[in-house]
Amino acid sequence: MPKKKTKYIFITGGVVSSLGKGIVAASLGVLLKNQGYKVTIQKFDPYLNLDPGTMSPFQHGEVFVTEDGCETDLDLGHYERFIDQNLSRVNNVTSGMIYWDVLTKERRGDYLGHTVQIIPHVTNEIKDRITKVLDQDHFDVVITEIGGTVGDIESLPFLEAIRQFQYIHRDDCAHLHLTLVPFLKTSGEFKTKPTQHSVKELREIGIHADVIVCRSEAPITLEVRHKIALFCDVAPEAVVACVDAPSIYDVPLMMEAEKLDQTVCKKLGLTHRPNQMEEWRSYVEMIHKKDSPEVKIAIVGKYTSLSDSYLSVVEAIHHASAANQCHAKILWVEAEEVERHGAKHFLEYADGIVVPGGFGDRGIEGKILASKYAREHKIPYFGLCLGMHVAVIDFARHVAGLEAAHSSEFNDGTPYPVIDFLPDQRTLSQKGGTMRLGGYPCKVKKDTLLFAAYNTTKIQERHRHRYEFNNEFKQLLEANGLVFSGLSPEGTLVEVVELTDHPWFLACQFHPEFKSRPYRAHPLFRDFIKASLKA
Ligand code: GLN
């Protein structure tokens, strides 16, 4: 049977950034997937970095790592969690990648003496990327989110490429534009002018919005809907209200109630089938349950003022709390403050402590103190990547008597480098994309917390690091009680350490948070929350 034609949905944003295009893209993905369509979602980011791997979490939030080892935008995390599907390196495209490829072709002489220009060379490269996901598999629907806001200089080549793309695939494209409809308290009314302007700007580029999703603080009135429909030239049902939601997981249900999927299906000539949203709905009911017990989880990090920097960790904690029928309250603890005021001051009332991944030495001693406090006070501890490094350093210093132990990342003159460079990292001079990245297998030792969580001896988890446990110290630390419960298949790399005389103390070299899904909580987070609940 011939495969059905792929349909393309493009999502652009107007008026201001940070409206949640990623969540709307992911929500539409859920609704279409739960109708039985094969869906994928990709993000086109107009910035010039090749990937967000070298960008500060302060500027760009968390770097999400795919199974195939690509450092991507955090929206890919939302997509994976919502459509419950692994994505890959082709699902995140930046202007940097486009230009890199165009210039590589130019150096190779592929353009046969032509002047290399934005149109057609850059736009052709972008158009190729729109369909690249189809090289891997057939998809009924490809959703493409364009980062930034219409009107940004950087996004122009992307919008022009989409315009050209729809010229060829005329009946197979739908354009969804997300805008802000502000409410002016002084005049007591919603303002549609910013939306009108941004839709007009899109039209000038040659793209006609088929659906307008209006972000607003309060529900927009029918009158506002009709006004937007009239001035933006769309049917009133194609004006979709998207009010601030108590949780991002409410958004697919809100979009379903607004019939977003029906409108999009109609535009694309797809049959609208009933949505199978029961599992999703019961997850949302669970997270909003009023009387579920609270568990206080401290996250000790250095970007705690910006929770987006630890987005997947926070999501994984919430998924795991739902699985344990409880509700997590996150206590954000700045590691440098722990150095100043001591761990007790911040961690005394925590039911569980997480030290997430990180780079650089700011706050490192505070993180080591947090791990020590959890170990000594028998508070469940979960270390993620750098969180494993600090747990090992604390154990070496305070249990095994190696007082000056450290990671060579923070002190390359330490006599006891318990954490050291991975073998292939020492000689690297490039920063971008050179870490140990993506999914790697791990062998699980029986009768451990690790085995209890996964109930299997072979697992695969995602990595993003340059440093690892230094095997020279393995014997000594083992003799002092540290359990090495997870190793690489050849046994050369330590992937997980844990303690026995403790309610739950486990630290891993990988990032389990990237694989947690709303109603399939990650087994380690699930057990960590379970132990914290008992604490
Ligand atoms: N900075 C450490 C390393 O490079 C830890 C990285 C992380 O936590 N992701 O190994």
XYZ file of C-alpha atoms and ligand atoms in Angstrom:
545
model
C 0.000 0.000 0.000
C 1.502 3.398 -0.891
C 2.367 5.532 2.108
C 0.083 8.483 2.758
C 1.452 11.919 1.967
C 3.168 13.623 4.885
C 1.509 16.753 6.236
C 3.500 19.682 7.626
C 2.558 22.019 10.435
C 4.696 25.120 10.985
C 4.534 26.955 14.278
C 5.667 30.553 14.472
C 5.489 33.034 17.297
C 4.644 36.703 17.409
C 4.633 39.751 19.711
C 7.003 38.455 22.419
C 9.212 35.444 23.023
C 8.684 32.812 25.737
C 4.988 32.319 24.970
C 5.356 28.569 25.053
C 5.481 27.617 21.377
C 7.267 24.432 22.399
C 4.410 23.395 24.682
C 1.796 24.185 22.034
C 3.801 22.217 19.429
C 4.128 19.303 21.845
C 0.433 19.484 22.795
C -0.683 19.350 19.181
C 1.724 16.439 18.747
C 0.038 14.556 21.615
C -3.442 15.160 20.231
C -2.509 13.951 16.745
C -0.505 11.006 18.019
C -3.402 9.929 20.206
C -5.594 9.861 17.129
C -3.276 7.248 15.694
C -1.163 9.488 13.454
C 2.577 8.982 13.287
C 3.981 12.320 14.388
C 7.383 13.901 14.860
C 8.329 17.361 16.062
C 11.395 19.397 15.234
C 12.775 22.748 16.285
C 14.500 25.235 14.000
C 16.539 27.713 16.013
C 17.673 30.843 14.208
C 20.803 31.476 16.331
C 24.302 30.939 14.945
C 25.668 28.482 17.526
C 25.944 25.007 16.025
C 24.036 23.684 19.018
C 23.153 25.001 22.487
C 25.889 22.813 24.062
C 28.260 25.724 24.586
C 25.605 28.226 25.696
C 25.184 29.298 29.324
C 22.150 27.833 31.094
C 21.512 31.415 32.231
C 20.871 32.371 28.620
C 19.395 29.244 27.202
C 18.155 27.018 29.981
C 18.906 23.331 30.076
C 20.742 21.535 27.280
C 18.672 18.475 26.422
C 20.597 15.402 25.252
C 19.082 12.970 22.758
C 19.685 9.223 22.742
C 21.982 9.579 19.717
C 24.146 12.077 21.580
C 23.086 15.477 20.317
C 22.999 18.532 22.578
C 19.704 20.212 21.787
C 17.224 22.864 22.790
C 15.149 22.177 25.897
C 11.978 22.157 23.790
C 13.070 18.750 22.493
C 12.662 17.548 26.068
C 9.059 18.767 26.048
C 8.455 17.074 22.699
C 9.896 13.753 23.883
C 7.983 13.840 27.147
C 4.692 14.805 25.498
C 4.674 12.511 22.460
C 6.528 9.801 24.402
C 8.987 9.207 21.610
C 12.764 9.488 21.303
C 13.946 12.180 18.912
C 17.349 12.506 17.313
C 19.965 14.933 16.041
C 17.921 15.743 12.933
C 15.118 17.158 15.088
C 17.028 20.290 16.093
C 18.393 22.567 13.400
C 20.184 25.869 13.972
C 21.238 28.611 11.557
C 24.779 27.691 12.548
C 24.323 24.173 11.135
C 22.739 25.515 7.947
C 25.572 27.988 7.327
C 28.183 25.371 8.214
C 26.779 23.022 5.573
C 26.443 25.743 2.950
C 30.036 26.908 3.508
C 31.348 23.329 3.480
C 29.662 22.823 0.118
C 31.098 26.107 -1.128
C 34.645 25.049 -0.136
C 34.112 21.709 -1.855
C 33.134 23.483 -5.034
C 29.605 22.064 -5.073
C 28.097 25.350 -6.235
C 30.070 25.264 -9.501
C 31.204 28.865 -9.492
C 27.858 30.401 -8.538
C 27.605 33.271 -6.087
C 26.454 31.717 -2.831
C 23.409 33.551 -1.466
C 20.768 33.379 1.260
C 18.222 32.719 -1.482
C 18.480 30.071 -2.892
C 21.403 28.350 -1.155
C 20.571 28.906 2.492
C 16.811 28.539 1.951
C 17.337 25.323 -0.052
C 19.393 23.921 2.791
C 16.576 24.789 5.223
C 13.958 23.189 2.957
C 16.043 19.995 2.848
C 16.094 19.973 6.630
C 12.282 20.205 6.843
C 11.984 16.765 5.277
C 15.183 15.226 6.648
C 13.279 13.517 9.489
C 11.578 11.433 6.791
C 14.911 9.776 5.873
C 14.625 7.823 9.125
C 10.974 6.841 9.046
C 7.629 7.684 7.532
C 5.611 10.254 9.447
C 2.030 11.306 8.775
C 2.659 14.686 10.334
C 5.858 16.706 10.795
C 5.493 19.614 13.201
C 8.192 22.265 12.855
C 8.568 24.977 15.463
C 10.517 28.075 14.434
C 12.372 29.586 17.385
C 12.284 33.323 18.030
C 9.620 35.782 16.986
C 8.377 36.890 13.579
C 10.214 40.091 12.739
C 13.602 38.914 14.029
C 16.280 39.364 11.381
C 17.631 35.885 12.068
C 14.377 34.077 11.396
C 13.787 35.596 7.940
C 15.597 32.859 5.927
C 13.567 30.204 7.792
C 10.267 31.928 7.036
C 11.219 32.410 3.397
C 12.143 28.724 3.171
C 8.747 27.766 4.614
C 7.023 30.043 2.124
C 8.843 28.308 -0.729
C 8.145 24.898 0.788
C 4.383 25.506 0.926
C 4.498 26.650 -2.706
C 5.467 23.067 -3.605
C 3.408 21.292 -0.914
C 0.420 23.583 -1.110
C -2.318 21.337 0.261
C -0.117 19.691 2.828
C 0.925 22.658 4.992
C -0.759 24.395 7.908
C 0.566 27.479 9.655
C -0.092 28.011 13.304
C 0.826 31.367 14.789
C 1.108 31.857 18.528
C 0.595 35.376 19.841
C 0.015 37.295 23.023
C -3.334 38.959 23.696
C -2.595 41.274 26.608
C -5.252 42.446 29.034
C -4.952 46.108 29.911
C -6.098 46.547 33.476
C -6.441 50.318 33.176
C -8.977 50.112 30.348
C -10.279 46.678 31.360
C -9.982 45.159 27.898
C -8.038 42.682 25.810
C -5.853 44.179 23.108
C -5.753 42.518 19.710
C -3.527 45.014 17.918
C -0.197 43.256 18.650
C -1.705 40.051 17.182
C -2.979 41.885 14.122
C 0.468 43.384 13.547
C 2.345 40.163 13.888
C -0.072 38.274 11.598
C 0.301 41.124 9.102
C 4.078 40.857 9.294
C 3.821 37.140 8.593
C 1.547 37.843 5.639
C 4.065 40.309 4.198
C 6.559 37.464 4.141
C 4.009 35.406 2.211
C 2.718 33.163 4.976
C -0.944 33.159 5.841
C -1.684 31.960 9.350
C -4.352 29.236 9.315
C -4.716 29.026 13.069
C -4.018 31.703 15.660
C -3.341 30.531 19.177
C -3.858 33.385 21.612
C -1.930 33.316 24.867
C -3.649 35.342 27.533
C -3.783 35.636 31.307
C -7.574 35.250 31.395
C -10.048 33.671 28.946
C -10.580 35.893 25.918
C -14.141 36.920 25.121
C -16.159 35.820 22.103
C -15.983 39.370 20.832
C -12.173 39.298 20.928
C -12.150 35.970 19.087
C -14.348 37.379 16.329
C -12.275 40.512 16.073
C -9.058 38.524 15.672
C -10.749 36.222 13.144
C -11.936 39.145 11.062
C -8.723 41.147 11.098
C -6.420 38.173 10.686
C -8.560 36.542 8.008
C -9.209 33.186 9.672
C -12.408 31.366 10.636
C -13.565 32.132 14.226
C -12.952 28.473 15.220
C -9.351 28.884 14.051
C -8.808 31.427 16.815
C -7.749 29.242 19.712
C -7.612 30.496 23.277
C -4.671 29.356 25.374
C -4.985 30.746 28.895
C -2.198 30.453 31.492
C -2.442 26.882 32.759
C -1.711 25.495 36.250
C 0.631 22.960 34.652
C 2.089 22.438 31.179
C 0.376 19.041 31.126
C -3.014 20.801 31.110
C -2.272 22.403 27.752
C -3.051 19.389 25.487
C -6.435 19.060 27.228
C -7.089 22.777 26.851
C -6.158 22.583 23.174
C -8.435 19.571 22.749
C -11.307 21.503 24.320
C -10.591 24.350 21.914
C -10.693 21.811 19.044
C -7.228 22.810 17.835
C -6.573 19.321 16.467
C -9.893 19.298 14.633
C -9.206 22.631 12.974
C -5.703 21.538 11.946
C -6.957 18.184 10.607
C -9.611 19.970 8.576
C -7.058 22.336 7.057
C -4.719 19.465 6.182
C -7.426 17.169 4.838
C -6.772 14.614 7.594
C -9.641 12.616 9.043
C -10.227 13.623 12.625
C -10.469 10.532 14.792
C -11.375 10.340 18.485
C -8.442 11.239 20.748
C -7.254 8.526 23.111
C -6.432 10.883 25.973
C -7.502 8.728 28.956
C -3.976 8.067 30.254
C -3.057 11.711 29.864
C -6.232 12.834 31.601
C -5.661 10.554 34.575
C -2.072 11.799 34.878
C -3.328 15.400 34.953
C -5.980 14.485 37.535
C -3.259 12.926 39.667
C -1.010 15.999 39.610
C -3.908 18.240 40.621
C -5.170 16.036 43.413
C -5.606 18.319 46.396
C -4.939 16.112 49.409
C -1.900 14.127 48.227
C 1.023 14.196 50.677
C 3.857 16.628 50.105
C 7.489 15.651 49.744
C 10.147 18.370 50.003
C 12.984 17.906 47.539
C 16.001 20.203 47.731
C 17.868 20.820 44.473
C 21.332 22.124 45.232
C 22.725 23.846 42.177
C 24.108 27.050 40.833
C 21.360 28.253 38.512
C 18.601 27.895 41.054
C 17.084 31.288 40.236
C 16.269 29.899 36.811
C 14.538 26.590 37.119
C 14.658 26.147 33.305
C 18.322 25.267 33.763
C 17.239 22.052 35.482
C 14.013 21.566 33.544
C 14.195 17.809 32.933
C 15.213 17.174 36.556
C 12.174 19.080 37.810
C 9.876 17.302 35.358
C 11.285 13.898 36.338
C 10.672 14.708 40.028
C 7.057 15.597 39.269
C 6.501 12.456 37.174
C 7.959 10.363 39.990
C 5.799 12.135 42.578
C 2.666 11.365 40.566
C 3.777 7.726 40.412
C 4.055 7.778 44.219
C 0.699 9.557 44.616
C 2.345 12.553 46.221
C 3.202 16.091 45.365
C 6.761 17.440 45.289
C 7.675 20.818 46.653
C 11.032 21.900 45.236
C 13.372 23.750 47.582
C 15.888 25.635 45.464
C 19.234 25.816 47.238
C 22.099 27.924 45.904
C 25.312 25.906 46.390
C 27.373 29.014 47.155
C 24.969 29.872 49.977
C 25.578 26.416 51.468
C 29.282 27.298 51.527
C 28.498 30.505 53.412
C 25.872 29.350 55.887
C 26.351 25.578 56.127
C 24.202 22.700 54.841
C 21.943 22.406 57.908
C 20.540 25.878 57.385
C 19.092 24.876 53.976
C 18.691 21.127 54.121
C 17.399 20.436 57.596
C 13.782 20.167 56.444
C 14.425 18.454 53.118
C 12.943 14.973 52.659
C 15.299 14.284 49.763
C 18.327 16.009 48.241
C 19.318 16.197 44.571
C 22.618 17.511 43.262
C 22.123 17.843 39.517
C 24.657 18.085 36.679
C 26.905 21.080 36.286
C 30.172 22.568 35.091
C 32.698 24.931 36.653
C 33.840 25.317 40.225
C 31.406 27.954 41.492
C 29.566 26.442 44.448
C 31.364 23.099 44.198
C 32.254 22.936 47.903
C 28.612 23.683 48.749
C 27.529 20.721 46.635
C 30.066 18.471 48.358
C 28.700 19.667 51.719
C 25.134 18.889 50.583
C 26.122 15.347 49.666
C 27.942 14.944 53.001
C 24.894 16.239 54.888
C 22.601 13.763 53.083
C 25.002 10.903 53.786
C 25.479 11.718 57.471
C 21.849 12.593 58.216
C 20.433 9.636 56.283
C 18.423 11.845 53.963
C 17.730 10.227 50.569
C 20.281 11.522 48.081
C 20.239 11.422 44.311
C 23.368 12.625 42.488
C 23.234 13.260 38.757
C 26.537 13.367 36.903
C 28.311 16.176 38.789
C 26.133 15.022 41.703
C 27.976 11.693 41.511
C 31.337 13.447 41.374
C 30.641 15.393 44.574
C 29.330 12.267 46.341
C 32.567 10.455 45.493
C 34.686 13.425 46.602
C 32.847 13.630 49.944
C 33.196 9.888 50.491
C 36.909 9.937 49.632
C 37.575 12.933 51.879
C 35.444 12.113 54.887
C 35.081 8.331 54.927
C 38.206 7.016 53.196
C 40.488 9.646 54.753
C 41.767 11.182 51.495
C 41.415 14.692 52.822
C 42.605 16.553 49.742
C 40.589 14.450 47.304
C 39.004 16.360 44.434
C 38.046 16.197 40.797
C 40.771 17.310 38.418
C 38.068 19.457 36.803
C 38.317 21.768 39.826
C 41.838 21.142 41.101
C 44.272 19.592 38.661
C 46.999 19.524 41.299
C 45.074 17.357 43.784
C 47.085 14.396 45.128
C 43.885 12.295 45.007
C 42.068 12.923 41.716
C 39.148 10.596 42.488
C 37.358 12.086 39.509
C 39.526 12.550 36.445
C 39.381 13.131 32.698
C 37.847 10.401 30.553
C 40.744 8.838 28.587
C 39.833 10.435 25.251
C 39.116 13.878 26.708
C 42.586 14.926 27.860
C 43.908 15.910 24.449
C 40.781 17.631 23.118
C 41.035 21.344 22.450
C 37.520 21.981 21.076
C 34.699 22.617 23.527
C 31.572 22.081 21.402
C 30.128 18.583 20.963
C 33.222 16.819 22.308
C 31.938 15.306 25.557
C 30.857 11.730 26.101
C 27.337 12.233 24.811
C 24.143 10.227 24.434
C 22.989 6.746 25.299
C 25.493 4.175 26.618
C 24.805 0.726 28.054
C 25.430 -0.006 31.709
C 25.734 -3.315 33.560
C 23.759 -3.490 36.804
C 24.953 -5.367 39.890
C 22.323 -7.470 41.640
C 21.129 -6.768 45.211
C 21.605 -3.052 44.862
C 19.329 -0.007 44.832
C 20.067 0.229 41.131
C 18.857 -3.293 40.449
C 15.831 -2.795 42.699
C 14.829 0.199 40.587
C 15.258 -1.266 37.104
C 14.806 -4.950 37.867
C 17.190 -5.820 35.049
C 20.947 -6.161 34.670
C 21.278 -4.213 31.445
C 20.224 -0.608 31.090
C 20.970 2.281 28.773
C 21.102 5.904 29.865
C 22.170 9.249 28.406
C 25.462 10.956 29.213
C 27.006 14.398 28.937
C 30.372 14.714 30.647
C 34.153 14.904 30.309
C 35.159 13.528 33.697
C 34.596 10.153 35.315
C 35.443 8.087 38.358
C 39.179 7.313 38.576
C 39.560 3.518 38.895
C 42.872 3.905 40.802
C 40.744 4.633 43.883
C 38.150 1.918 43.378
C 39.606 -0.652 45.728
C 40.137 1.777 48.566
C 36.664 3.305 48.357
C 35.056 -0.118 48.016
C 36.922 -1.291 51.115
C 35.408 1.711 52.917
C 31.870 0.793 51.907
C 31.142 2.535 48.626
C 29.164 0.227 46.324
C 29.881 0.321 42.615
C 26.519 -0.882 41.353
C 26.673 0.160 37.718
C 29.618 -0.252 35.339
C 30.115 0.072 31.589
C 29.787 -3.355 29.862
C 33.593 -3.894 29.849
C 33.725 -2.814 33.479
C 36.080 0.065 32.761
C 33.828 3.024 33.571
C 31.963 3.533 36.824
C 28.388 4.549 36.033
C 26.665 4.301 39.443
C 27.751 4.390 43.087
C 25.586 3.874 46.149
C 25.638 3.325 49.914
C 24.195 0.484 51.933
C 23.887 1.873 55.480
C 21.511 4.551 54.294
C 17.784 4.757 53.376
C 18.557 5.637 49.739
C 21.826 7.093 48.522
C 22.593 6.682 44.831
C 24.609 8.751 42.406
C 24.962 8.128 38.696
C 27.266 9.326 35.974
C 24.393 9.552 33.501
C 21.346 11.796 33.320
C 18.250 9.671 33.954
C 16.097 12.798 33.938
C 16.186 12.872 30.127
C 14.264 9.620 29.895
C 11.447 10.278 32.342
C 7.960 10.555 30.884
C 4.721 11.782 32.525
C 3.068 8.445 33.093
C 6.236 6.380 32.843
C 8.242 7.896 35.692
C 11.930 7.039 35.606
C 12.606 4.070 37.952
C 15.435 5.861 39.796
C 13.434 9.040 40.347
C 10.433 6.891 41.360
C 12.461 5.061 44.018
C 14.193 8.222 45.198
C 10.831 9.940 45.749
C 9.457 6.821 47.408
C 12.365 6.832 49.857
C 12.020 10.588 50.427
C 8.343 10.168 51.187
C 9.223 7.756 53.957
C 11.918 10.024 55.359
N 31.433 18.866 34.747
C 31.385 17.454 34.839
C 32.015 16.753 33.648
O 32.266 17.349 32.633
C 29.956 16.982 35.024
C 29.095 17.201 33.833
C 27.634 17.090 34.131
O 27.213 17.156 35.277
N 26.834 16.962 33.087
O 32.295 15.576 33.706
